């Protein structure tokens, strides 16, 4: 705060990025270390900016990682990222209409790992995209409670095994109050549909089960 390091998380610390002189001149954000089991909030604050910039957030934990990429920050804009204590739930709230990329990776069981890439087109100011990974059920949960308009989302699921990597790519549409559960463990591989369960109104009851088509060699549109 005001150029000073203030630590409100016991056991947390930070370290300057070690790189070429140019990195220091850019005043890159330092690396922060947060104790395992700590929930926290990251704020991207554009108050000091004179021109728009593109930022990203990366976090590595035991057996998982997450990234928010291609974040467009304008002068005065503030975006927030909330991360749960176990690192399996996140909520990203933009301070302007934008569509960052959210990537989660998990070390699965039996030497099978998964990576998830989610992009919400035209996310609204004041709304948030909420993503949770339930490794016990093999489900990825997505909702955008707080938004006012129906949204379209791109989804890429990559499954890594000891022998190969298989990828699903497609899109789904979600009303603001609804939640979609992606049954990624049940996916049968390249070219096969991906089962999703939809909870209308996010009341905890599954109202519809659908299959998303695997759009092979999927290239998400950019808006």
Short mmCIF file of C-alpha atoms in Angstrom, two decimals:
data_model
loop_
_atom_site.label_atom_id
_atom_site.label_comp_id
_atom_site.label_asym_id
_atom_site.label_seq_id
_atom_site.Cartn_x
_atom_site.Cartn_y
_atom_site.Cartn_z
CA UNK A 1 0.00 0.00 0.00
CA UNK A 2 1.45 3.37 -1.09
CA UNK A 3 4.60 1.52 -2.13
CA UNK A 4 4.95 -0.32 1.18
CA UNK A 5 4.65 -4.07 1.83
CA UNK A 6 1.75 -4.86 4.17
CA UNK A 7 1.22 -8.50 5.13
CA UNK A 8 -2.14 -9.49 6.60
CA UNK A 9 -1.73 -13.25 5.95
CA UNK A 10 0.37 -15.09 8.57
CA UNK A 11 3.20 -17.02 6.92
CA UNK A 12 2.97 -15.18 3.59
CA UNK A 13 5.93 -13.44 1.98
CA UNK A 14 7.10 -12.16 -1.38
CA UNK A 15 10.13 -12.14 -3.65
CA UNK A 16 11.16 -9.92 -6.51
CA UNK A 17 11.18 -11.57 -9.92
CA UNK A 18 14.74 -12.53 -10.85
CA UNK A 19 15.35 -11.75 -14.47
CA UNK A 20 17.17 -9.40 -16.83
CA UNK A 21 17.55 -5.71 -16.08
CA UNK A 22 14.64 -4.94 -18.38
CA UNK A 23 12.28 -6.84 -16.04
CA UNK A 24 13.27 -4.64 -13.11
CA UNK A 25 12.79 -1.51 -15.20
CA UNK A 26 9.24 -2.67 -16.00
CA UNK A 27 8.56 -2.94 -12.26
CA UNK A 28 7.03 -6.38 -12.66
CA UNK A 29 4.83 -7.59 -9.82
CA UNK A 30 6.78 -9.75 -7.33
CA UNK A 31 6.13 -13.42 -6.65
CA UNK A 32 3.87 -13.92 -3.63
CA UNK A 33 3.96 -17.04 -1.46
CA UNK A 34 0.79 -17.84 0.48
CA UNK A 35 0.53 -20.75 2.97
CA UNK A 36 -1.37 -23.81 1.74
CA UNK A 37 -4.95 -23.76 3.02
CA UNK A 38 -5.35 -19.97 2.84
CA UNK A 39 -8.25 -18.33 1.02
CA UNK A 40 -7.34 -14.97 -0.48
CA UNK A 41 -8.39 -12.20 -2.86
CA UNK A 42 -6.21 -10.61 -5.55
CA UNK A 43 -7.08 -7.13 -6.81
CA UNK A 44 -5.76 -5.85 -10.13
CA UNK A 45 -5.76 -2.10 -9.58
CA UNK A 46 -5.42 0.16 -12.60
CA UNK A 47 -5.57 3.39 -10.58
CA UNK A 48 -1.95 4.28 -11.38
CA UNK A 49 -2.16 3.41 -15.09
CA UNK A 50 -1.95 6.06 -17.77
CA UNK A 51 -2.62 3.65 -20.63
CA UNK A 52 -4.46 0.33 -20.95
CA UNK A 53 -2.41 -2.81 -20.35
CA UNK A 54 -2.79 -6.58 -20.50
CA UNK A 55 -2.15 -8.61 -17.35
CA UNK A 56 -2.32 -12.19 -16.15
CA UNK A 57 -2.41 -14.02 -12.83
CA UNK A 58 -0.80 -17.41 -12.24
CA UNK A 59 -0.95 -19.59 -9.12
CA UNK A 60 0.69 -22.94 -8.41
CA UNK A 61 -0.41 -25.17 -5.53
CA UNK A 62 0.10 -28.80 -4.46
CA UNK A 63 -1.28 -30.86 -7.34
CA UNK A 64 -3.02 -28.00 -9.12
CA UNK A 65 -2.51 -24.67 -10.87
CA UNK A 66 -4.70 -21.86 -12.12
CA UNK A 67 -4.26 -18.90 -14.43
CA UNK A 68 -6.31 -15.93 -15.55
CA UNK A 69 -4.91 -14.76 -18.88
CA UNK A 70 -5.47 -11.94 -21.35
CA UNK A 71 -6.88 -9.51 -18.74
CA UNK A 72 -7.44 -6.08 -20.25
CA UNK A 73 -6.97 -3.42 -17.57
CA UNK A 74 -7.83 0.22 -18.30
CA UNK A 75 -6.76 3.23 -16.21
CA UNK A 76 -8.90 3.31 -13.06
CA UNK A 77 -10.26 -0.20 -13.55
CA UNK A 78 -10.26 -2.76 -10.72
CA UNK A 79 -10.70 -6.51 -11.21
CA UNK A 80 -10.79 -9.05 -8.38
CA UNK A 81 -9.99 -12.75 -8.16
CA UNK A 82 -11.13 -14.75 -5.13
CA UNK A 83 -9.54 -18.16 -4.51
CA UNK A 84 -10.79 -20.74 -2.00
CA UNK A 85 -8.54 -22.27 0.66
CA UNK A 86 -8.16 -25.53 -1.28
CA UNK A 87 -7.55 -23.76 -4.60
CA UNK A 88 -10.45 -25.61 -6.22
CA UNK A 89 -12.87 -22.67 -6.42
CA UNK A 90 -12.37 -19.24 -7.91
CA UNK A 91 -14.48 -16.21 -8.69
CA UNK A 92 -13.34 -13.56 -11.16
CA UNK A 93 -15.11 -10.20 -11.18
CA UNK A 94 -14.07 -7.75 -13.90
CA UNK A 95 -14.31 -4.01 -13.45
CA UNK A 96 -15.30 -3.56 -17.11
CA UNK A 97 -16.87 -5.60 -19.90
CA UNK A 98 -14.17 -8.09 -20.89
CA UNK A 99 -13.49 -11.78 -21.46
CA UNK A 100 -10.32 -13.13 -19.83
CA UNK A 101 -9.20 -16.74 -20.22
CA UNK A 102 -9.35 -18.95 -17.12
CA UNK A 103 -7.20 -22.08 -17.01
CA UNK A 104 -7.22 -24.74 -14.29
CA UNK A 105 -5.04 -27.85 -14.17
CA UNK A 106 -5.30 -30.80 -11.79
CA UNK A 107 -3.11 -33.83 -11.17
CA UNK A 108 -5.69 -36.59 -11.37
CA UNK A 109 -5.66 -40.21 -10.29
CA UNK A 110 -4.04 -43.18 -12.05
CA UNK A 111 -1.56 -40.89 -13.86
CA UNK A 112 -4.37 -39.08 -15.69
CA UNK A 113 -4.30 -35.28 -15.46
CA UNK A 114 -6.83 -32.71 -16.66
CA UNK A 115 -6.61 -29.12 -17.85
CA UNK A 116 -9.64 -26.85 -18.28
CA UNK A 117 -9.77 -23.64 -20.31
CA UNK A 118 -12.87 -21.45 -19.95
CA UNK A 119 -13.60 -18.15 -21.67
CA UNK A 120 -16.73 -16.08 -21.17
CA UNK A 121 -17.62 -13.82 -24.07
CA UNK A 122 -18.56 -10.25 -23.08
CA UNK A 123 -18.56 -10.62 -19.31
CA UNK A 124 -20.43 -7.73 -17.72
CA UNK A 125 -19.18 -5.09 -15.33
CA UNK A 126 -20.42 -6.04 -11.85
CA UNK A 127 -20.92 -9.68 -12.76
CA UNK A 128 -18.57 -12.57 -12.03
CA UNK A 129 -17.65 -15.94 -13.45
CA UNK A 130 -17.45 -18.61 -10.75
CA UNK A 131 -15.64 -21.89 -11.37
CA UNK A 132 -15.19 -24.87 -9.05
CA UNK A 133 -13.47 -28.20 -9.59
CA UNK A 134 -14.84 -31.24 -7.73
CA UNK A 135 -12.24 -33.95 -8.22
CA UNK A 136 -14.23 -36.49 -6.19
CA UNK A 137 -17.24 -36.29 -8.52
CA UNK A 138 -15.20 -35.52 -11.62
CA UNK A 139 -17.15 -32.33 -12.31
CA UNK A 140 -16.31 -28.76 -13.29
CA UNK A 141 -18.93 -26.26 -12.09
CA UNK A 142 -19.50 -22.94 -13.84
CA UNK A 143 -21.96 -20.15 -13.11
CA UNK A 144 -22.18 -16.41 -13.60
CA UNK A 145 -24.49 -15.31 -10.80
CA UNK A 146 -24.53 -11.52 -10.77
CA UNK A 147 -24.64 -11.07 -14.53
CA UNK A 148 -27.83 -9.77 -16.12
CA UNK A 149 -27.62 -11.22 -19.62
CA UNK A 150 -27.35 -14.73 -21.03
CA UNK A 151 -23.74 -15.56 -21.87
CA UNK A 152 -21.86 -17.89 -24.20
CA UNK A 153 -18.78 -19.68 -22.92
CA UNK A 154 -15.97 -21.51 -24.66
CA UNK A 155 -14.69 -24.69 -23.02
CA UNK A 156 -11.62 -26.78 -23.77
CA UNK A 157 -10.90 -29.91 -21.72
CA UNK A 158 -7.58 -31.70 -22.19
CA UNK A 159 -6.93 -35.12 -20.71
CA UNK A 160 -3.30 -36.19 -20.33
CA UNK A 161 -2.31 -39.82 -19.80
CA UNK A 162 1.02 -41.62 -19.94
CA UNK A 163 0.44 -42.42 -23.61
CA UNK A 164 -1.34 -39.41 -25.15
CA UNK A 165 -3.30 -36.18 -24.78
CA UNK A 166 -6.94 -35.92 -25.91
CA UNK A 167 -8.89 -32.70 -26.23
CA UNK A 168 -12.53 -31.62 -26.24
CA UNK A 169 -13.54 -28.18 -27.52
CA UNK A 170 -16.97 -26.59 -27.64
CA UNK A 171 -19.30 -23.87 -26.41
CA UNK A 172 -22.31 -23.62 -24.13
CA UNK A 173 -24.85 -20.91 -23.26
CA UNK A 174 -25.80 -20.10 -19.69
CA UNK A 175 -28.46 -17.87 -18.15
CA UNK A 176 -27.24 -15.64 -15.29
CA UNK A 177 -28.91 -17.61 -12.48
CA UNK A 178 -28.08 -21.09 -13.78
CA UNK A 179 -25.19 -23.46 -13.03
CA UNK A 180 -23.66 -26.01 -15.38
CA UNK A 181 -21.79 -29.11 -14.20
CA UNK A 182 -19.32 -30.57 -16.71
CA UNK A 183 -18.88 -34.34 -16.23
CA UNK A 184 -15.31 -34.43 -17.49
CA UNK A 185 -14.37 -37.85 -16.04
CA UNK A 186 -17.15 -39.51 -18.06
CA UNK A 187 -15.85 -38.11 -21.36
CA UNK A 188 -14.91 -40.94 -23.75
CA UNK A 189 -12.22 -39.11 -25.73
CA UNK A 190 -11.57 -37.32 -29.02
CA UNK A 191 -14.66 -36.77 -31.14
CA UNK A 192 -17.06 -37.89 -28.40
CA UNK A 193 -19.66 -35.58 -26.79
CA UNK A 194 -19.21 -34.20 -23.29
CA UNK A 195 -22.06 -34.61 -20.80
CA UNK A 196 -23.21 -31.53 -18.85
CA UNK A 197 -25.86 -31.20 -16.16
CA UNK A 198 -27.79 -27.93 -15.82
CA UNK A 199 -29.26 -26.56 -12.60
CA UNK A 200 -31.80 -23.87 -13.51
CA UNK A 201 -31.88 -21.20 -10.83
CA UNK A 202 -28.91 -22.79 -9.01
CA UNK A 203 -31.18 -24.31 -6.36
CA UNK A 204 -29.15 -27.50 -6.04
CA UNK A 205 -31.38 -29.65 -8.28
CA UNK A 206 -30.31 -30.89 -11.72
CA UNK A 207 -33.07 -29.98 -14.19
CA UNK A 208 -31.56 -31.09 -17.49
CA UNK A 209 -28.77 -33.29 -18.83
CA UNK A 210 -27.33 -32.49 -22.25
CA UNK A 211 -24.40 -33.42 -24.47
CA UNK A 212 -21.99 -30.87 -25.93
CA UNK A 213 -20.64 -31.65 -29.38
CA UNK A 214 -16.88 -32.02 -29.65
CA UNK A 215 -15.89 -29.43 -32.24
CA UNK A 216 -12.60 -31.00 -33.27
CA UNK A 217 -9.71 -28.60 -33.87
CA UNK A 218 -11.85 -26.03 -32.07
CA UNK A 219 -10.66 -22.43 -32.30
CA UNK A 220 -12.63 -20.13 -29.96
CA UNK A 221 -13.85 -16.95 -31.57
CA UNK A 222 -12.41 -13.68 -30.27
CA UNK A 223 -14.72 -10.82 -29.33
#
